[in-house]
Amino acid sequence: MLTSTFVHLKGIGPSTERRLWESGIADWATFLREPNLPGISPSRKVLYDVDLAAAQEQLDRRNARYFADCLHTRDHWRLFPTFGPRALYLDIETTGLSARDGQVTLVGLYRQGRMRTLINGDDLSRDVIQEELDQADLLITFFGSVFDIPYLQACFKGLRVSIPHFDLCFAARRVGLQGGLKHIERELDIARDSDLLTLDGMEAVRLWHQYHAGDEAALDQLVRYNAADTRNLEPLADWLYDRLSLRYGPPSLTPAG
DNA sequence: TAGGACAGTATGGGGACCTA
DNA sequence: TAGGTCCCCATACTGTCCTA
């Protein structure tokens, strides 16, 4: 998908990109081979060739951060097949107050099949989150661009998020799926343990307070709830990528998985 | 529990720019 | 020069949090 992308070139939008695909320009290599292209002047073609060569070099270096800058946020989903294997799925729980007055209680991190839960008062710190982010090529959240990331950055000053961010909430809206994460999970038959089905964000706050009152079982349930939220982002991202590539990708592209 | 506030993204309209 | 497309800005939309 990434090497079929042209909308990162200045002056090329979705319409021109689609016209290129329909005229057989399916990827960067074909674009570079053709001396002339309909709708693109020779002087512009020279500039685009330079930009595409630079993009190819960055891709060869596996530099996801380069594409975070040159692609519009709404197109970061295109990076999923290339950088998805090194994606970091993230979901946080909080004390329920605003970022100014509240605290992050748990941070769920799922990467390369490994679930890690950072707990406030134990191993949760800015440096650990930063380390996890720095080791990933793509950040995947649900509504994280509005809630999780600004909340983390408010609580942990100086936290940098320089990798591309595939926010599944807005991707879901683009393919016609409304509602919160749990609602969408039910729509798509994405499973979670039965004792976690009735939990929501407010219940998570209550569990945290129960834990602080000495109830260890409450922490266990909270950790499992957060892990379910975090892990379930992976099948949702797969499903949304397929839908987005069908709707917005080149006609020749066969969706993965 | 319900309505308002907030924040980030999506969308639509109009002006600017580019190609043929 | 006309038509098509892009870009920018304002507005709408949505999920979550806050407050009464």
mmCIF file of C-alpha atoms (C1' of nucleotides) in Angstrom:
data_model
loop_
_atom_site.group_PDB
_atom_site.id
_atom_site.type_symbol
_atom_site.label_atom_id
_atom_site.label_comp_id
_atom_site.label_asym_id
_atom_site.label_seq_id
_atom_site.Cartn_x
_atom_site.Cartn_y
_atom_site.Cartn_z
ATOM 1 C CA MET A 1 0.000 0.000 0.000
ATOM 2 C CA LEU A 2 2.747 2.468 0.949
ATOM 3 C CA THR A 3 4.589 2.244 -2.403
ATOM 4 C CA SER A 4 1.233 2.827 -4.160
ATOM 5 C CA THR A 5 0.760 6.082 -2.238
ATOM 6 C CA PHE A 6 1.146 9.425 -4.016
ATOM 7 C CA VAL A 7 -0.881 11.807 -1.822
ATOM 8 C CA HIS A 8 2.242 12.715 0.182
ATOM 9 C CA LEU A 9 3.518 14.580 -2.917
ATOM 10 C CA LYS A 10 2.698 18.290 -2.772
ATOM 11 C CA GLY A 11 0.002 19.028 -5.319
ATOM 12 C CA ILE A 12 -1.336 15.467 -5.534
ATOM 13 C CA GLY A 13 -4.589 14.752 -3.751
ATOM 14 C CA PRO A 14 -6.937 11.755 -3.712
ATOM 15 C CA SER A 15 -8.366 12.488 -7.192
ATOM 16 C CA THR A 16 -5.001 12.671 -8.946
ATOM 17 C CA GLU A 17 -3.766 9.621 -7.063
ATOM 18 C CA ARG A 18 -6.794 7.616 -8.194
ATOM 19 C CA ARG A 19 -6.339 8.796 -11.780
ATOM 20 C CA LEU A 20 -2.728 7.622 -11.667
ATOM 21 C CA TRP A 21 -3.815 4.187 -10.412
ATOM 22 C CA GLU A 22 -6.457 3.917 -13.126
ATOM 23 C CA SER A 23 -3.921 4.776 -15.814
ATOM 24 C CA GLY A 24 -1.672 1.943 -14.664
ATOM 25 C CA ILE A 25 0.682 3.882 -12.388
ATOM 26 C CA ALA A 26 0.251 1.483 -9.492
ATOM 27 C CA ASP A 27 3.460 2.185 -7.575
ATOM 28 C CA TRP A 28 6.512 4.401 -7.199
ATOM 29 C CA ALA A 29 8.685 2.263 -9.507
ATOM 30 C CA THR A 30 6.193 2.578 -12.385
ATOM 31 C CA PHE A 31 5.879 6.317 -11.741
ATOM 32 C CA LEU A 32 9.660 6.745 -11.922
ATOM 33 C CA ARG A 33 9.946 4.641 -15.105
ATOM 34 C CA GLU A 34 7.397 6.689 -17.075
ATOM 35 C CA PRO A 35 8.906 9.789 -18.738
ATOM 36 C CA ASN A 36 5.523 11.575 -19.065
ATOM 37 C CA LEU A 37 2.318 11.283 -17.078
ATOM 38 C CA PRO A 38 -1.134 12.699 -17.914
ATOM 39 C CA GLY A 39 -2.074 15.673 -15.749
ATOM 40 C CA ILE A 40 1.486 16.178 -14.487
ATOM 41 C CA SER A 41 3.795 18.655 -16.236
ATOM 42 C CA PRO A 42 7.399 17.590 -17.024
ATOM 43 C CA SER A 43 8.792 20.154 -14.546
ATOM 44 C CA ARG A 44 6.604 18.764 -11.749
ATOM 45 C CA LYS A 45 7.440 15.193 -12.722
ATOM 46 C CA VAL A 46 11.124 15.948 -12.052
ATOM 47 C CA LEU A 47 10.314 17.243 -8.552
ATOM 48 C CA TYR A 48 8.069 14.261 -7.791
ATOM 49 C CA ASP A 49 10.774 11.833 -8.970
ATOM 50 C CA VAL A 50 13.167 13.354 -6.415
ATOM 51 C CA ASP A 51 10.545 13.105 -3.637
ATOM 52 C CA LEU A 52 9.695 9.486 -4.485
ATOM 53 C CA ALA A 53 13.371 8.507 -4.565
ATOM 54 C CA ALA A 54 13.746 10.066 -1.104
ATOM 55 C CA ALA A 55 10.659 8.215 0.143
ATOM 56 C CA GLN A 56 12.012 4.929 -1.223
ATOM 57 C CA GLU A 57 15.326 5.522 0.559
ATOM 58 C CA GLN A 58 13.512 6.170 3.860
ATOM 59 C CA LEU A 59 11.402 3.059 3.337
ATOM 60 C CA ASP A 60 14.548 0.995 2.726
ATOM 61 C CA ARG A 61 15.863 2.351 6.048
ATOM 62 C CA ARG A 62 12.528 1.417 7.700
ATOM 63 C CA ASN A 63 12.185 5.028 8.875
ATOM 64 C CA ALA A 64 8.506 5.229 9.891
ATOM 65 C CA ARG A 65 9.001 8.692 11.399
ATOM 66 C CA TYR A 66 9.688 10.140 7.941
ATOM 67 C CA PHE A 67 6.220 9.050 6.799
ATOM 68 C CA ALA A 68 4.600 10.356 9.995
ATOM 69 C CA ASP A 69 5.673 13.823 8.877
ATOM 70 C CA CYS A 70 4.930 13.710 5.165
ATOM 71 C CA LEU A 71 1.584 11.858 5.301
ATOM 72 C CA HIS A 72 -1.618 13.466 6.573
ATOM 73 C CA THR A 73 -2.783 11.831 9.828
ATOM 74 C CA ARG A 74 -5.861 10.422 8.132
ATOM 75 C CA ASP A 75 -3.575 8.475 5.781
ATOM 76 C CA HIS A 76 -1.383 6.888 8.456
ATOM 77 C CA TRP A 77 -3.434 3.674 8.066
ATOM 78 C CA ARG A 78 -1.517 3.125 4.821
ATOM 79 C CA LEU A 79 1.587 2.347 6.908
ATOM 80 C CA PHE A 80 -0.079 -0.621 8.637
ATOM 81 C CA PRO A 81 1.140 -3.463 6.343
ATOM 82 C CA THR A 82 4.693 -2.064 6.267
ATOM 83 C CA PHE A 83 5.118 -1.088 9.909
ATOM 84 C CA GLY A 84 2.273 -3.049 11.559
ATOM 85 C CA PRO A 85 4.530 -5.942 12.637
ATOM 86 C CA ARG A 86 6.388 -3.416 14.831
ATOM 87 C CA ALA A 87 3.257 -1.569 15.955
ATOM 88 C CA LEU A 88 2.621 -0.617 19.572
ATOM 89 C CA TYR A 89 -1.017 -0.971 20.659
ATOM 90 C CA LEU A 90 -1.729 1.340 23.600
ATOM 91 C CA ASP A 91 -4.636 1.919 25.969
ATOM 92 C CA ILE A 92 -4.644 3.786 29.295
ATOM 93 C CA GLU A 93 -6.844 3.817 32.391
ATOM 94 C CA THR A 94 -7.135 6.906 34.585
ATOM 95 C CA THR A 95 -8.523 8.029 37.934
ATOM 96 C CA GLY A 96 -11.444 9.509 36.024
ATOM 97 C CA LEU A 97 -10.573 13.157 36.513
ATOM 98 C CA SER A 98 -9.219 15.590 33.924
ATOM 99 C CA ALA A 99 -5.576 15.271 32.889
ATOM 100 C CA ARG A 100 -4.764 18.300 35.076
ATOM 101 C CA ASP A 101 -6.231 16.850 38.277
ATOM 102 C CA GLY A 102 -6.179 13.122 37.602
ATOM 103 C CA GLN A 103 -3.588 10.399 37.191
ATOM 104 C CA VAL A 104 -2.870 7.578 34.811
ATOM 105 C CA THR A 105 -3.443 4.360 36.740
ATOM 106 C CA LEU A 106 -2.539 1.775 34.089
ATOM 107 C CA VAL A 107 -0.939 1.798 30.663
ATOM 108 C CA GLY A 108 -1.536 -1.271 28.506
ATOM 109 C CA LEU A 109 1.103 -1.891 25.835
ATOM 110 C CA TYR A 110 0.840 -4.704 23.298
ATOM 111 C CA ARG A 111 3.684 -5.251 20.854
ATOM 112 C CA GLN A 112 4.742 -8.241 18.763
ATOM 113 C CA GLY A 113 2.439 -10.588 20.654
ATOM 114 C CA ARG A 114 3.642 -9.442 24.083
ATOM 115 C CA MET A 115 1.319 -7.712 26.571
ATOM 116 C CA ARG A 116 2.857 -5.390 29.135
ATOM 117 C CA THR A 117 0.933 -3.469 31.797
ATOM 118 C CA LEU A 118 2.534 -0.495 33.539
ATOM 119 C CA ILE A 119 0.978 0.211 36.944
ATOM 120 C CA ASN A 120 0.967 3.522 38.794
ATOM 121 C CA GLY A 121 3.079 3.191 41.952
ATOM 122 C CA ASP A 122 4.973 0.233 40.520
ATOM 123 C CA ASP A 123 6.663 0.445 37.111
ATOM 124 C CA LEU A 124 4.749 3.255 35.398
ATOM 125 C CA SER A 125 7.048 6.130 34.406
ATOM 126 C CA ARG A 126 7.668 8.492 31.505
ATOM 127 C CA ASP A 127 10.965 6.812 30.658
ATOM 128 C CA VAL A 128 9.399 3.360 30.350
ATOM 129 C CA ILE A 129 6.592 4.637 28.097
ATOM 130 C CA GLN A 130 9.126 6.592 26.038
ATOM 131 C CA GLU A 131 11.284 3.499 25.666
ATOM 132 C CA GLU A 132 8.316 1.467 24.412
ATOM 133 C CA LEU A 133 7.327 4.219 21.953
ATOM 134 C CA ASP A 134 10.892 4.558 20.676
ATOM 135 C CA GLN A 135 11.086 0.829 19.958
ATOM 136 C CA ALA A 136 7.910 0.888 17.835
ATOM 137 C CA ASP A 137 7.323 2.007 14.252
ATOM 138 C CA LEU A 138 3.582 2.652 14.474
ATOM 139 C CA LEU A 139 1.260 3.631 17.325
ATOM 140 C CA ILE A 140 -2.252 2.170 17.301
ATOM 141 C CA THR A 141 -4.985 3.381 19.686
ATOM 142 C CA PHE A 142 -8.728 3.893 19.841
ATOM 143 C CA PHE A 143 -9.448 7.623 20.221
ATOM 144 C CA GLY A 144 -5.877 7.983 21.465
ATOM 145 C CA SER A 145 -5.173 11.126 19.472
ATOM 146 C CA VAL A 146 -7.876 12.887 21.481
ATOM 147 C CA PHE A 147 -7.699 11.160 24.870
ATOM 148 C CA ASP A 148 -4.844 8.738 25.655
ATOM 149 C CA ILE A 149 -1.871 10.603 24.149
ATOM 150 C CA PRO A 150 -2.793 14.146 25.325
ATOM 151 C CA TYR A 151 -3.546 12.674 28.786
ATOM 152 C CA LEU A 152 -0.173 10.899 28.919
ATOM 153 C CA GLN A 153 1.638 14.025 27.746
ATOM 154 C CA ALA A 154 -0.133 16.104 30.393
ATOM 155 C CA CYS A 155 0.846 13.655 33.151
ATOM 156 C CA PHE A 156 4.364 12.911 31.857
ATOM 157 C CA LYS A 157 5.943 16.170 30.695
ATOM 158 C CA GLY A 158 8.313 15.801 27.773
ATOM 159 C CA LEU A 159 6.868 12.523 26.464
ATOM 160 C CA ARG A 160 7.508 12.474 22.704
ATOM 161 C CA VAL A 161 5.322 10.684 20.161
ATOM 162 C CA SER A 162 7.180 10.930 16.858
ATOM 163 C CA ILE A 163 5.979 7.700 15.233
ATOM 164 C CA PRO A 164 2.917 7.606 12.944
ATOM 165 C CA HIS A 165 -0.400 7.105 14.728
ATOM 166 C CA PHE A 166 -3.245 4.930 13.376
ATOM 167 C CA ASP A 167 -6.270 6.058 15.430
ATOM 168 C CA LEU A 168 -8.869 3.331 14.953
ATOM 169 C CA CYS A 169 -11.752 5.514 16.164
ATOM 170 C CA PHE A 170 -11.534 7.847 13.178
ATOM 171 C CA ALA A 171 -10.755 4.981 10.812
ATOM 172 C CA ALA A 172 -13.942 3.251 12.003
ATOM 173 C CA ARG A 173 -15.980 6.383 11.364
ATOM 174 C CA ARG A 174 -14.626 6.596 7.819
ATOM 175 C CA VAL A 175 -15.933 3.115 7.021
ATOM 176 C CA GLY A 176 -19.294 3.797 8.673
ATOM 177 C CA LEU A 177 -18.763 2.250 12.143
ATOM 178 C CA GLN A 178 -20.037 4.478 14.956
ATOM 179 C CA GLY A 179 -19.845 4.087 18.719
ATOM 180 C CA GLY A 180 -17.176 3.282 21.259
ATOM 181 C CA LEU A 181 -14.682 0.417 21.261
ATOM 182 C CA LYS A 182 -16.920 -2.077 23.057
ATOM 183 C CA HIS A 183 -19.808 -1.418 20.705
ATOM 184 C CA ILE A 184 -17.595 -1.939 17.661
ATOM 185 C CA GLU A 185 -16.118 -5.121 19.185
ATOM 186 C CA ARG A 186 -19.650 -6.529 19.452
ATOM 187 C CA GLU A 187 -20.449 -5.474 15.873
ATOM 188 C CA LEU A 188 -17.386 -7.346 14.594
ATOM 189 C CA ASP A 189 -17.598 -10.341 16.971
ATOM 190 C CA ILE A 190 -14.257 -9.568 18.564
ATOM 191 C CA ALA A 191 -14.240 -11.645 21.758
ATOM 192 C CA ARG A 192 -13.277 -10.834 25.354
ATOM 193 C CA ASP A 193 -13.724 -12.737 28.653
ATOM 194 C CA SER A 194 -17.358 -12.823 29.780
ATOM 195 C CA ASP A 195 -16.613 -11.251 33.187
ATOM 196 C CA LEU A 196 -15.146 -8.226 31.381
ATOM 197 C CA LEU A 197 -18.109 -7.621 29.076
ATOM 198 C CA THR A 198 -19.964 -5.329 31.480
ATOM 199 C CA LEU A 199 -16.943 -3.248 32.493
ATOM 200 C CA ASP A 200 -16.423 0.268 31.170
ATOM 201 C CA GLY A 201 -14.200 3.270 31.910
ATOM 202 C CA MET A 202 -16.122 4.243 35.040
ATOM 203 C CA GLU A 203 -15.937 0.689 36.379
ATOM 204 C CA ALA A 204 -12.192 0.814 35.778
ATOM 205 C CA VAL A 205 -11.990 3.880 38.024
ATOM 206 C CA ARG A 206 -13.969 2.059 40.732
ATOM 207 C CA LEU A 207 -11.684 -0.999 40.492
ATOM 208 C CA TRP A 208 -8.620 1.219 40.954
ATOM 209 C CA HIS A 209 -10.072 2.727 44.144
ATOM 210 C CA GLN A 210 -11.000 -0.778 45.395
ATOM 211 C CA TYR A 211 -7.418 -1.862 44.811
ATOM 212 C CA HIS A 212 -6.138 1.115 46.786
ATOM 213 C CA ALA A 213 -8.456 0.085 49.622
ATOM 214 C CA GLY A 214 -6.624 -3.240 49.741
ATOM 215 C CA ASP A 215 -8.519 -5.391 47.239
ATOM 216 C CA GLU A 216 -5.808 -7.157 45.158
ATOM 217 C CA ALA A 217 -8.453 -8.970 43.103
ATOM 218 C CA ALA A 218 -9.720 -5.613 41.861
ATOM 219 C CA LEU A 219 -6.283 -4.843 40.397
ATOM 220 C CA ASP A 220 -6.213 -8.239 38.727
ATOM 221 C CA GLN A 221 -9.567 -7.587 37.100
ATOM 222 C CA LEU A 222 -8.533 -4.077 36.076
ATOM 223 C CA VAL A 223 -5.332 -5.377 34.463
ATOM 224 C CA ARG A 224 -7.290 -8.031 32.543
ATOM 225 C CA TYR A 225 -9.849 -5.422 31.435
ATOM 226 C CA ASN A 226 -7.119 -3.114 30.152
ATOM 227 C CA ALA A 227 -5.291 -6.009 28.457
ATOM 228 C CA ALA A 228 -8.491 -7.003 26.643
ATOM 229 C CA ASP A 229 -8.994 -3.431 25.459
ATOM 230 C CA THR A 230 -5.390 -3.220 24.270
ATOM 231 C CA ARG A 231 -5.101 -6.656 22.610
ATOM 232 C CA ASN A 232 -8.430 -6.275 20.827
ATOM 233 C CA LEU A 233 -7.058 -3.277 18.973
ATOM 234 C CA GLU A 234 -5.010 -5.689 16.829
ATOM 235 C CA PRO A 235 -7.894 -7.574 15.118
ATOM 236 C CA LEU A 236 -9.775 -4.286 14.836
ATOM 237 C CA ALA A 237 -6.794 -2.669 13.084
ATOM 238 C CA ASP A 238 -6.586 -5.656 10.691
ATOM 239 C CA TRP A 239 -10.273 -5.381 9.867
ATOM 240 C CA LEU A 240 -10.205 -1.614 9.423
ATOM 241 C CA TYR A 241 -7.103 -1.746 7.232
ATOM 242 C CA ASP A 242 -8.860 -4.175 4.879
ATOM 243 C CA ARG A 243 -11.928 -1.933 4.709
ATOM 244 C CA LEU A 244 -9.895 1.236 4.191
ATOM 245 C CA SER A 245 -7.767 -0.317 1.460
ATOM 246 C CA LEU A 246 -10.906 -1.528 -0.335
ATOM 247 C CA ARG A 247 -12.415 1.936 -0.151
ATOM 248 C CA TYR A 248 -9.372 4.180 -0.570
ATOM 249 C CA GLY A 249 -6.614 1.934 -1.943
ATOM 250 C CA PRO A 250 -5.589 1.148 -5.529
ATOM 251 C CA PRO A 251 -7.959 -1.183 -7.440
ATOM 252 C CA SER A 252 -5.276 -3.868 -7.773
ATOM 253 C CA LEU A 253 -4.600 -4.093 -4.057
ATOM 254 C CA THR A 254 -5.657 -7.299 -2.363
ATOM 255 C CA PRO A 255 -6.369 -6.713 1.317
ATOM 256 C CA ALA A 256 -4.183 -8.650 3.735
ATOM 257 C CA GLY A 257 -5.555 -11.241 6.180
ATOM 258 C "C1'" DT B 1 -28.174 10.139 34.764
ATOM 259 C "C1'" DA B 2 -28.203 13.694 31.421
ATOM 260 C "C1'" DG B 3 -26.554 17.707 29.285
ATOM 261 C "C1'" DG B 4 -22.584 20.723 28.461
ATOM 262 C "C1'" DA B 5 -17.595 21.263 27.599
ATOM 263 C "C1'" DC B 6 -13.551 19.872 25.438
ATOM 264 C "C1'" DA B 7 -10.327 18.340 21.899
ATOM 265 C "C1'" DG B 8 -8.999 16.322 17.576
ATOM 266 C "C1'" DT B 9 -10.509 14.810 13.107
ATOM 267 C "C1'" DA B 10 -13.711 14.908 9.107
ATOM 268 C "C1'" DT B 11 -16.094 17.521 5.859
ATOM 269 C "C1'" DG B 12 -17.541 21.183 2.785
ATOM 270 C "C1'" DG B 13 -17.005 25.624 0.455
ATOM 271 C "C1'" DG B 14 -14.345 29.058 -1.798
ATOM 272 C "C1'" DG B 15 -10.149 30.858 -3.575
ATOM 273 C "C1'" DA B 16 -5.743 29.736 -5.743
ATOM 274 C "C1'" DC B 17 -3.108 27.132 -8.662
ATOM 275 C "C1'" DC B 18 -1.933 23.934 -12.403
ATOM 276 C "C1'" DT B 19 -2.492 21.469 -16.740
ATOM 277 C "C1'" DA B 20 -3.789 21.046 -21.415
ATOM 278 C "C1'" DT C 1 -8.462 30.391 -20.883
ATOM 279 C "C1'" DA C 2 -11.435 26.772 -19.065
ATOM 280 C "C1'" DG C 3 -11.823 22.999 -16.264
ATOM 281 C "C1'" DG C 4 -10.153 20.285 -12.705
ATOM 282 C "C1'" DT C 5 -7.808 19.744 -8.430
ATOM 283 C "C1'" DC C 6 -5.556 21.180 -4.227
ATOM 284 C "C1'" DC C 7 -5.250 23.817 -0.030
ATOM 285 C "C1'" DC C 8 -6.937 26.431 3.729
ATOM 286 C "C1'" DC C 9 -10.338 27.765 6.925
ATOM 287 C "C1'" DA C 10 -14.688 27.366 9.308
ATOM 288 C "C1'" DT C 11 -17.995 24.296 10.931
ATOM 289 C "C1'" DA C 12 -19.787 19.750 12.267
ATOM 290 C "C1'" DC C 13 -19.196 15.526 14.468
ATOM 291 C "C1'" DT C 14 -17.942 12.248 18.030
ATOM 292 C "C1'" DG C 15 -16.151 10.005 22.416
ATOM 293 C "C1'" DT C 16 -14.932 11.049 26.874
ATOM 294 C "C1'" DC C 17 -14.959 13.722 30.953
ATOM 295 C "C1'" DC C 18 -17.167 16.962 34.188
ATOM 296 C "C1'" DT C 19 -20.853 18.723 36.900
ATOM 297 C "C1'" DA C 20 -25.303 19.293 38.801
#
